[in-house]
């Protein structure tokens, strides 16, 4: 893969150094997913006037904390005085929202736009920047993903980023409902903002 030159503004090292840290934090399969998300995010950033370096960094770290234990996440929630309601949830929400804190502490990445893109990558948000949308959508359509509608999702992603956010939000919610899973309230807010308002 090409190597993007970092300006050391958001991360104090090269892209390859960041990749090495990420690789050490997750398993092989997840690392491949992460590289796929980065590739998609860079392409989407180019099309949507988003800073390509920020897109690369946010994509590389978006699942950095995914394999941490529940104990570690709970400790971080306490130590950082995050909303105690988070304690009632689990890995699916922690790895983004609490993961952003772990990324800041361990990788010394403090850019709020990058950290917010990580926080919002799983359930989205009412307010989403173009960078947030790029990471949210890239996570859904990266080349390693396989699900029946993935080709359609990719086509929309590269045509219209807002429509891709809407498609992904609705698709995820439909899956969660069909599987009788708990819906995180923010996911419903994302639906109301991006699915109802766009279509
Ligand atoms: P990944 O980290 O690359 O696997 O992808 P995501 O961060 O987008 O999603 C992580 C997991 O959270 C997936 O299995 C989603 O189906 C799940 N998920 C997303 N939103 C919700 C929700 O509102 N409720 C529940 N229970 N799970 C969710
Ligand atoms: Fe994730
Ligand atoms: Fe991911």
mmCIF file of N, CA and C and ligand atoms in Angstrom, residues 30 33 62-63 66 89-90 92-93 95 121-123 139 145 168 172-173 175-176 181-185 187, ligand 1:
data_model
loop_
_atom_site.group_PDB
_atom_site.id
_atom_site.type_symbol
_atom_site.label_atom_id
_atom_site.label_comp_id
_atom_site.label_asym_id
_atom_site.label_seq_id
_atom_site.Cartn_x
_atom_site.Cartn_y
_atom_site.Cartn_z
ATOM 1 N N UNK A 30 -8.662 -8.114 12.532
ATOM 2 C CA UNK A 30 -9.132 -6.746 12.766
ATOM 3 C C UNK A 30 -8.163 -5.734 12.155
ATOM 4 N N UNK A 33 -9.013 -5.393 8.629
ATOM 5 C CA UNK A 33 -10.228 -4.562 8.513
ATOM 6 C C UNK A 33 -9.857 -3.070 8.631
ATOM 7 N N UNK A 62 -9.683 3.803 14.619
ATOM 8 C CA UNK A 62 -11.110 3.741 14.992
ATOM 9 C C UNK A 62 -11.467 2.523 15.849
ATOM 10 N N UNK A 63 -10.815 1.377 15.601
ATOM 11 C CA UNK A 63 -11.073 0.170 16.409
ATOM 12 C C UNK A 63 -9.869 -0.192 17.288
ATOM 13 N N UNK A 66 -10.798 -1.960 20.468
ATOM 14 C CA UNK A 66 -11.870 -2.968 20.351
ATOM 15 C C UNK A 66 -11.611 -4.258 21.137
ATOM 16 N N UNK A 89 -23.581 -0.369 29.389
ATOM 17 C CA UNK A 89 -23.478 -0.879 28.026
ATOM 18 C C UNK A 89 -22.283 -1.818 27.893
ATOM 19 N N UNK A 90 -21.884 -2.079 26.676
ATOM 20 C CA UNK A 90 -20.790 -3.044 26.514
ATOM 21 C C UNK A 90 -19.858 -2.668 25.369
ATOM 22 N N UNK A 92 -19.616 -2.870 22.270
ATOM 23 C CA UNK A 92 -19.977 -2.245 20.993
ATOM 24 C C UNK A 92 -19.958 -0.716 21.111
ATOM 25 N N UNK A 93 -20.383 -0.203 22.278
ATOM 26 C CA UNK A 93 -20.366 1.261 22.414
ATOM 27 C C UNK A 93 -19.062 1.746 23.047
ATOM 28 N N UNK A 95 -15.941 0.688 22.707
ATOM 29 C CA UNK A 95 -14.691 0.735 21.921
ATOM 30 C C UNK A 95 -14.547 2.045 21.151
ATOM 31 N N UNK A 121 -18.139 6.539 15.425
ATOM 32 C CA UNK A 121 -18.085 5.627 14.279
ATOM 33 C C UNK A 121 -19.075 4.471 14.349
ATOM 34 N N UNK A 122 -19.563 4.123 15.535
ATOM 35 C CA UNK A 122 -20.450 2.949 15.624
ATOM 36 C C UNK A 122 -21.922 3.320 15.473
ATOM 37 N N UNK A 123 -22.389 4.329 16.221
ATOM 38 C CA UNK A 123 -23.821 4.670 16.164
ATOM 39 C C UNK A 123 -24.100 6.027 15.538
ATOM 40 N N UNK A 139 -16.099 2.416 7.434
ATOM 41 C CA UNK A 139 -16.174 1.232 8.298
ATOM 42 C C UNK A 139 -17.181 0.220 7.750
ATOM 43 N N UNK A 145 -15.536 -6.222 3.914
ATOM 44 C CA UNK A 145 -16.900 -6.463 4.404
ATOM 45 C C UNK A 145 -17.679 -7.313 3.404
ATOM 46 N N UNK A 168 -26.623 3.276 5.695
ATOM 47 C CA UNK A 168 -25.955 2.464 6.719
ATOM 48 C C UNK A 168 -26.735 2.476 8.036
ATOM 49 N N UNK A 172 -28.270 -0.916 9.617
ATOM 50 C CA UNK A 172 -27.819 -1.407 10.923
ATOM 51 C C UNK A 172 -29.002 -1.542 11.879
ATOM 52 N N UNK A 173 -29.869 -0.517 11.870
ATOM 53 C CA UNK A 173 -31.035 -0.541 12.752
ATOM 54 C C UNK A 173 -31.959 -1.705 12.392
ATOM 55 N N UNK A 175 -31.136 -4.499 11.040
ATOM 56 C CA UNK A 175 -30.500 -5.741 11.509
ATOM 57 C C UNK A 175 -30.698 -5.898 13.016
ATOM 58 N N UNK A 176 -30.463 -4.820 13.769
ATOM 59 C CA UNK A 176 -30.568 -4.894 15.232
ATOM 60 C C UNK A 176 -32.000 -5.241 15.651
ATOM 61 N N UNK A 181 -32.031 -7.020 19.249
ATOM 62 C CA UNK A 181 -30.924 -6.443 20.032
ATOM 63 C C UNK A 181 -31.361 -5.103 20.636
ATOM 64 N N UNK A 182 -30.708 -4.745 21.716
ATOM 65 C CA UNK A 182 -30.962 -3.435 22.333
ATOM 66 C C UNK A 182 -30.476 -2.339 21.390
ATOM 67 N N UNK A 183 -31.264 -1.287 21.245
ATOM 68 C CA UNK A 183 -30.844 -0.155 20.409
ATOM 69 C C UNK A 183 -30.273 0.937 21.322
ATOM 70 N N UNK A 184 -29.072 1.346 21.068
ATOM 71 C CA UNK A 184 -28.472 2.441 21.837
ATOM 72 C C UNK A 184 -29.223 3.727 21.460
ATOM 73 N N UNK A 185 -29.686 4.497 22.442
ATOM 74 C CA UNK A 185 -30.526 5.670 22.122
ATOM 75 C C UNK A 185 -29.936 6.601 21.053
ATOM 76 N N UNK A 187 -28.362 5.818 18.498
ATOM 77 C CA UNK A 187 -28.598 5.236 17.173
ATOM 78 C C UNK A 187 -29.962 5.681 16.639
HETATM 79 P P1 LIG B 1 -16.689 -2.806 13.923
HETATM 80 O O1 LIG B 1 -16.145 -2.265 15.220
HETATM 81 O O2 LIG B 1 -15.802 -2.593 12.749
HETATM 82 O O3 LIG B 1 -17.109 -4.258 14.048
HETATM 83 O O4 LIG B 1 -18.050 -2.008 13.581
HETATM 84 P P2 LIG B 1 -18.937 -0.976 14.437
HETATM 85 O O5 LIG B 1 -18.083 -0.216 15.403
HETATM 86 O O6 LIG B 1 -19.723 -0.169 13.456
HETATM 87 O O7 LIG B 1 -19.981 -1.885 15.207
HETATM 88 C C1 LIG B 1 -19.655 -2.698 16.298
HETATM 89 C C2 LIG B 1 -20.829 -3.574 16.678
HETATM 90 O O8 LIG B 1 -21.840 -2.811 17.322
HETATM 91 C C3 LIG B 1 -21.521 -4.256 15.483
HETATM 92 O O9 LIG B 1 -21.672 -5.625 15.773
HETATM 93 C C4 LIG B 1 -22.878 -3.550 15.404
HETATM 94 O O10 LIG B 1 -23.894 -4.388 14.891
HETATM 95 C C5 LIG B 1 -23.120 -3.211 16.858
HETATM 96 N N1 LIG B 1 -24.066 -2.114 17.088
HETATM 97 C C6 LIG B 1 -24.128 -0.914 16.450
HETATM 98 N N2 LIG B 1 -25.137 -0.159 16.936
HETATM 99 C C7 LIG B 1 -25.722 -0.887 17.921
HETATM 100 C C8 LIG B 1 -26.830 -0.667 18.808
HETATM 101 O O11 LIG B 1 -27.514 0.365 18.817
HETATM 102 N N3 LIG B 1 -27.132 -1.694 19.680
HETATM 103 C C9 LIG B 1 -26.425 -2.854 19.731
HETATM 104 N N4 LIG B 1 -26.798 -3.801 20.595
HETATM 105 N N5 LIG B 1 -25.371 -3.091 18.913
HETATM 106 C C10 LIG B 1 -25.032 -2.135 18.023
#
